[in-house]
Coordinates of C-alpha atoms in Angstrom, one line a residue:
R1 CA 149.1 171.3 -28.2
T2 CA 150.8 174.7 -28.2
I3 CA 150.2 176.8 -31.8
A4 CA 152.0 179.9 -32.8
M5 CA 150.8 183.5 -34.4
T6 CA 151.4 186.3 -35.9
V7 CA 149.3 189.0 -34.9
W8 CA 149.5 191.8 -37.5
F9 CA 147.8 195.6 -36.7
P10 CA 147.8 199.2 -37.7
E11 CA 150.7 201.5 -36.8
Q12 CA 148.3 204.1 -35.6
Y13 CA 144.6 203.2 -34.1
D14 CA 142.4 205.2 -32.4
E15 CA 139.0 203.2 -32.4
L16 CA 137.5 199.8 -31.9
M17 CA 139.4 197.7 -34.6
P18 CA 137.6 194.3 -35.9
V19 CA 139.7 190.9 -35.6
I20 CA 140.4 188.8 -39.0
I21 CA 141.6 185.1 -38.1
V22 CA 143.6 183.6 -40.6
S23 CA 144.0 179.7 -41.4
H24 CA 146.9 178.3 -43.9
G25 CA 145.9 175.0 -45.5
G26 CA 147.5 171.8 -45.5
M27 CA 147.8 169.0 -42.7
G28 CA 150.5 170.5 -40.4
S29 CA 153.2 173.4 -40.5
I30 CA 155.9 175.2 -38.1
N31 CA 155.4 178.5 -40.3
G32 CA 151.7 178.6 -41.4
H33 CA 151.4 181.6 -39.0
R34 CA 154.3 183.5 -41.3
Q35 CA 152.0 183.1 -44.4
F36 CA 149.7 185.2 -46.4
L37 CA 151.5 188.6 -45.9
H38 CA 149.1 190.3 -48.7
L39 CA 146.0 189.7 -46.6
A40 CA 147.9 191.1 -43.6
K41 CA 149.2 193.9 -45.7
E42 CA 145.4 194.9 -47.1
Y43 CA 143.6 194.0 -43.6
T44 CA 145.9 196.6 -41.4
S45 CA 145.9 198.9 -43.6
N46 CA 142.2 199.2 -43.7
G47 CA 142.0 199.1 -39.6
Y48 CA 141.7 195.5 -38.7
V49 CA 143.8 193.3 -36.6
S50 CA 145.2 189.9 -38.4
I51 CA 145.8 187.2 -36.1
H52 CA 147.6 184.4 -38.3
I53 CA 147.7 181.2 -36.6
N54 CA 149.8 178.3 -37.1
H55 CA 148.3 174.7 -37.3
P56 CA 151.1 172.4 -36.0
T57 CA 150.8 168.7 -37.3
S58 CA 148.5 166.5 -35.2
K59 CA 149.1 163.4 -32.9
T60 CA 151.1 160.6 -35.2
T61 CA 149.3 157.0 -34.7
G62 CA 150.7 155.4 -37.9
N63 CA 146.8 155.0 -39.0
E64 CA 146.2 157.8 -41.5
A65 CA 142.6 157.7 -41.2
Q66 CA 142.7 158.4 -37.5
E67 CA 145.7 161.0 -37.8
L68 CA 143.3 163.2 -40.4
A69 CA 140.7 162.9 -37.8
F70 CA 142.9 164.4 -35.4
H71 CA 143.8 167.2 -37.3
L72 CA 140.1 168.1 -38.3
W73 CA 139.2 168.2 -34.9
D74 CA 142.5 169.9 -33.8
R75 CA 142.6 172.6 -36.2
P76 CA 138.6 174.1 -35.3
S77 CA 139.8 173.7 -31.9
D78 CA 143.0 175.8 -32.4
V79 CA 140.7 178.7 -33.5
I80 CA 138.4 178.4 -31.0
A81 CA 141.3 178.4 -28.1
V82 CA 142.5 181.9 -29.8
L83 CA 138.9 183.1 -29.6
N84 CA 138.6 182.0 -26.3
A85 CA 141.9 183.9 -25.1
L86 CA 141.0 187.0 -26.8
E87 CA 137.5 186.8 -25.0
N88 CA 139.3 186.2 -21.8
D89 CA 142.2 188.9 -22.3
T90 CA 144.6 186.2 -22.0
L91 CA 146.2 186.4 -25.4
S92 CA 149.5 188.3 -25.3
L93 CA 149.5 190.8 -28.5
G94 CA 152.7 192.5 -28.0
P95 CA 152.9 196.4 -28.3
L96 CA 149.3 196.5 -29.2
T97 CA 147.3 198.3 -26.9
A98 CA 144.0 199.4 -28.7
S99 CA 140.9 197.8 -27.9
L100 CA 139.8 194.9 -30.4
D101 CA 135.9 194.8 -31.3
L102 CA 135.0 191.3 -30.6
N103 CA 132.0 191.4 -32.0
S104 CA 133.2 192.0 -35.3
I105 CA 135.6 188.7 -35.8
G106 CA 136.1 187.8 -39.5
F107 CA 137.7 184.5 -40.4
I108 CA 139.8 183.6 -44.1
G109 CA 141.5 180.1 -44.7
H110 CA 143.0 178.5 -47.7
S111 CA 142.0 174.5 -48.4
L112 CA 142.4 173.0 -45.1
G113 CA 141.6 176.1 -43.5
A114 CA 138.5 176.8 -45.8
Y115 CA 137.4 173.4 -44.4
T116 CA 138.4 175.0 -40.8
G117 CA 136.0 177.9 -41.5
H118 CA 133.2 176.0 -42.5
A119 CA 133.7 173.7 -39.2
V120 CA 133.6 176.7 -37.0
V121 CA 130.9 178.6 -38.3
G122 CA 128.3 175.8 -38.6
G123 CA 129.2 173.2 -40.9
R124 CA 128.2 169.1 -40.1
F125 CA 130.8 167.0 -40.8
V126 CA 131.2 163.1 -40.9
D127 CA 134.0 161.3 -38.3
P128 CA 135.9 159.7 -41.2
T129 CA 136.7 157.0 -38.7
N130 CA 133.1 156.6 -37.8
S131 CA 130.6 157.0 -40.6
N132 CA 127.6 156.8 -38.0
A133 CA 129.1 160.1 -36.0
E134 CA 128.5 163.7 -36.6
W135 CA 130.6 166.3 -35.0
G136 CA 130.7 170.3 -35.6
F137 CA 132.5 173.3 -33.8
H138 CA 130.1 176.3 -34.3
D139 CA 131.1 179.4 -32.4
E140 CA 128.8 182.2 -33.1
R141 CA 131.8 184.5 -32.4
I142 CA 132.4 184.7 -35.7
K143 CA 130.4 187.0 -37.9
A144 CA 131.3 186.3 -41.3
V145 CA 133.8 183.7 -43.3
V146 CA 136.0 183.9 -46.4
L147 CA 136.6 180.6 -48.3
L148 CA 139.7 180.1 -50.4
S149 CA 139.8 176.9 -52.3
P150 CA 136.5 175.1 -50.1
Q151 CA 136.0 171.2 -50.5
G152 CA 132.8 170.0 -52.0
F153 CA 131.0 166.8 -50.7
D154 CA 133.3 163.5 -49.6
A155 CA 136.4 165.2 -48.3
F156 CA 137.5 165.8 -44.8
G157 CA 133.9 164.7 -43.6
S158 CA 131.5 166.5 -45.5
F159 CA 128.7 165.1 -47.1
D160 CA 125.7 166.0 -49.8
E161 CA 123.1 163.6 -50.4
E162 CA 122.7 164.5 -53.7
H163 CA 126.3 164.5 -55.9
S164 CA 124.7 166.9 -58.7
L165 CA 124.4 170.6 -58.6
D166 CA 121.3 170.0 -60.6
M167 CA 119.8 168.5 -57.8
T168 CA 118.5 170.3 -54.5
S169 CA 119.8 168.8 -51.6
S170 CA 118.2 168.8 -47.9
L171 CA 121.1 167.3 -46.4
N172 CA 124.6 168.6 -46.7
S173 CA 127.3 169.9 -44.8
W174 CA 126.9 173.6 -45.7
Q175 CA 123.1 174.0 -45.2
D176 CA 123.3 175.5 -41.3
I177 CA 126.0 178.2 -41.9
N178 CA 123.9 181.2 -41.2
I179 CA 126.4 184.1 -41.5
P180 CA 127.6 186.0 -44.6
S181 CA 130.3 183.7 -46.6
Y182 CA 132.1 184.4 -49.8
C183 CA 133.8 181.4 -51.4
L184 CA 137.1 182.3 -54.3
V185 CA 137.9 179.2 -56.4
G186 CA 140.1 178.9 -58.8
E187 CA 139.1 178.3 -62.4
A188 CA 141.6 175.3 -62.9
E189 CA 140.8 173.6 -59.5
K190 CA 136.9 173.6 -59.5
D191 CA 136.8 169.7 -60.0
G192 CA 139.6 169.1 -57.3
V193 CA 143.5 168.9 -57.1
A194 CA 145.0 169.6 -60.5
G195 CA 147.6 166.9 -61.7
V196 CA 146.5 164.1 -59.9
S197 CA 145.2 161.2 -61.7
D198 CA 145.2 158.6 -59.5
L199 CA 142.2 159.0 -56.7
T200 CA 142.8 155.3 -55.1
S201 CA 146.0 156.9 -53.3
C202 CA 144.0 161.0 -52.8
P203 CA 140.1 160.0 -52.6
E204 CA 139.6 163.7 -52.0
C205 CA 141.1 164.8 -55.2
F206 CA 137.6 165.1 -57.1
R207 CA 137.2 164.9 -60.8
L208 CA 133.7 166.2 -60.8
I209 CA 132.9 169.0 -62.2
D210 CA 132.4 172.4 -60.3
W211 CA 132.9 170.1 -56.7
R212 CA 134.2 172.8 -55.4
L213 CA 131.5 175.4 -56.1
F214 CA 129.0 172.7 -53.8
P215 CA 129.3 174.7 -50.5
F216 CA 128.3 178.1 -52.3
Y217 CA 125.3 176.1 -53.9
R218 CA 124.0 174.9 -50.7
Y219 CA 124.1 177.6 -48.5
P220 CA 120.9 179.2 -46.9
L221 CA 119.4 181.6 -49.7
D222 CA 119.7 184.7 -48.2
G223 CA 121.2 187.1 -50.3
T224 CA 124.6 186.9 -48.0
R225 CA 126.5 184.5 -50.2
Y226 CA 129.1 185.3 -52.5
L227 CA 131.4 183.4 -55.4
S228 CA 134.6 184.4 -57.5
I229 CA 136.2 182.0 -60.1
I230 CA 139.3 183.4 -60.9
P231 CA 140.3 182.4 -64.3
M232 CA 143.4 179.8 -64.8
Q233 CA 143.9 179.5 -61.0
N234 CA 144.9 176.3 -59.6
H235 CA 145.1 175.3 -55.9
H236 CA 148.5 176.4 -55.2
Q237 CA 148.3 179.7 -56.7
M238 CA 144.9 180.6 -54.9
G239 CA 147.0 180.3 -52.0
E240 CA 150.4 181.4 -51.3
G241 CA 151.3 180.8 -55.1
G242 CA 149.6 183.5 -56.9
S243 CA 150.8 186.0 -59.0
D244 CA 151.0 189.3 -57.4
E245 CA 148.0 190.1 -59.4
V246 CA 145.9 187.4 -57.9
K247 CA 146.7 188.1 -54.3
E248 CA 145.3 191.9 -54.7
F249 CA 142.4 190.7 -56.0
I250 CA 141.8 187.9 -53.3
S251 CA 143.2 190.1 -50.5
K252 CA 141.1 193.4 -52.0
N253 CA 137.6 191.6 -52.5
S254 CA 137.9 189.6 -49.1
R255 CA 138.4 193.3 -47.2
L256 CA 135.5 194.8 -48.9
F257 CA 133.4 191.9 -48.1
F258 CA 134.7 192.1 -44.5
D259 CA 134.1 196.1 -44.6
F260 CA 130.3 195.6 -45.4
Y261 CA 129.5 192.9 -42.8
L262 CA 132.2 193.6 -40.1
K263 CA 132.4 197.3 -40.2
S264 CA 128.4 198.7 -41.5
E265 CA 130.0 200.2 -44.3
G266 CA 131.2 199.8 -48.1
E267 CA 129.0 198.4 -50.9
A268 CA 129.0 194.5 -51.0
D269 CA 128.4 194.9 -55.0
K270 CA 132.2 195.8 -54.9
I271 CA 133.2 191.9 -54.3
G272 CA 134.5 190.9 -57.7
D273 CA 134.6 194.1 -59.0
E274 CA 134.5 193.6 -62.7
N275 CA 137.0 196.8 -63.3
N276 CA 139.3 194.2 -61.6
S277 CA 142.3 193.4 -63.9
V278 CA 142.1 189.7 -62.7
G279 CA 138.5 189.8 -64.2
A280 CA 137.1 187.3 -61.8
I281 CA 133.5 185.9 -62.1
K282 CA 131.0 187.0 -59.5
Y283 CA 128.0 185.2 -58.5
N284 CA 125.7 186.3 -55.4
R285 CA 122.8 184.6 -54.0

C-alpha cells in the first residue's frame, strides 16, 4: 500500500515544532493529501508542521462489507506508518531541516477521517464482517485529537449499548479515549447525512437526533473534552465545502485547542470563542 503526503511547514522556524496529522474523508482518494489548505495555513502560521495524508482506495473484492472493513483497517494503519517513519527518521520532509517535537503530535480528521482519529487514539470497534471480533489501533504518540463530523453508534464498527443520550452507557466505542478531544459538528448534520432518505442503501445515514454527538457524551468526564455545533452547516460544509467564515472558525479554534494541549500555552476557553462571527455553540466536559 502506497500513500502520498503533503507536508506544510513554516518558512521560518528556530525551535522544535509540534506536528499535526490531517486525514480527509471518503472511501479513498488520489488527492486527499491536497485538501484542507485552510488548516495548513492556520497551523503553519502558528509554528506547526502539518502533514496531510492521502488514504487511497483499499483492496477491491466485490464484497462491499469486506471492502469497507479493509478501508477501516487501512486508514489507521496509514497514520501509524507515518508516525513510525517520523520516529525512525525515514520520512522525507523535503527542504524542512528543523527538528520536530514528536512528543507533541496532534490529529484532525473529517468524516471517515474522524473515524480514523478515534481508531488511533483508543476507540474500540466491532469488525463489520464479524460481529464477535473487536479491533483497535491505539497509538499513544498522538496527544490531542480533533474530530470533524464524527460518527455515532453502528457506523464503521462503532457501538453503544444505550442508543440514547438520556441513558448512561458503560459499554461503547469511546469510553477508553483518554486524551484531550474536540468535536465539531454541523447543526444540519447532527442526525446523519443530509439528503439521504433510503436508509436500507445507506445504513450509516442515521435519523436519530444528535447522533453525531454520541462520542462527546461518551468520552471520560475529565474536563478536556470540547464540542462546537456550527449553525446551519451540513456534512460537506464541515469539510472542504464550507464558507471562508466557517473554514476560519474550524481552523482557528482547532489550532487554539492544539496550542493549549501541545504547546502548553494559550487559553482553553478560547475554543468556540463567543466573539467569533460564526457563533458556534460551545460545550465543555
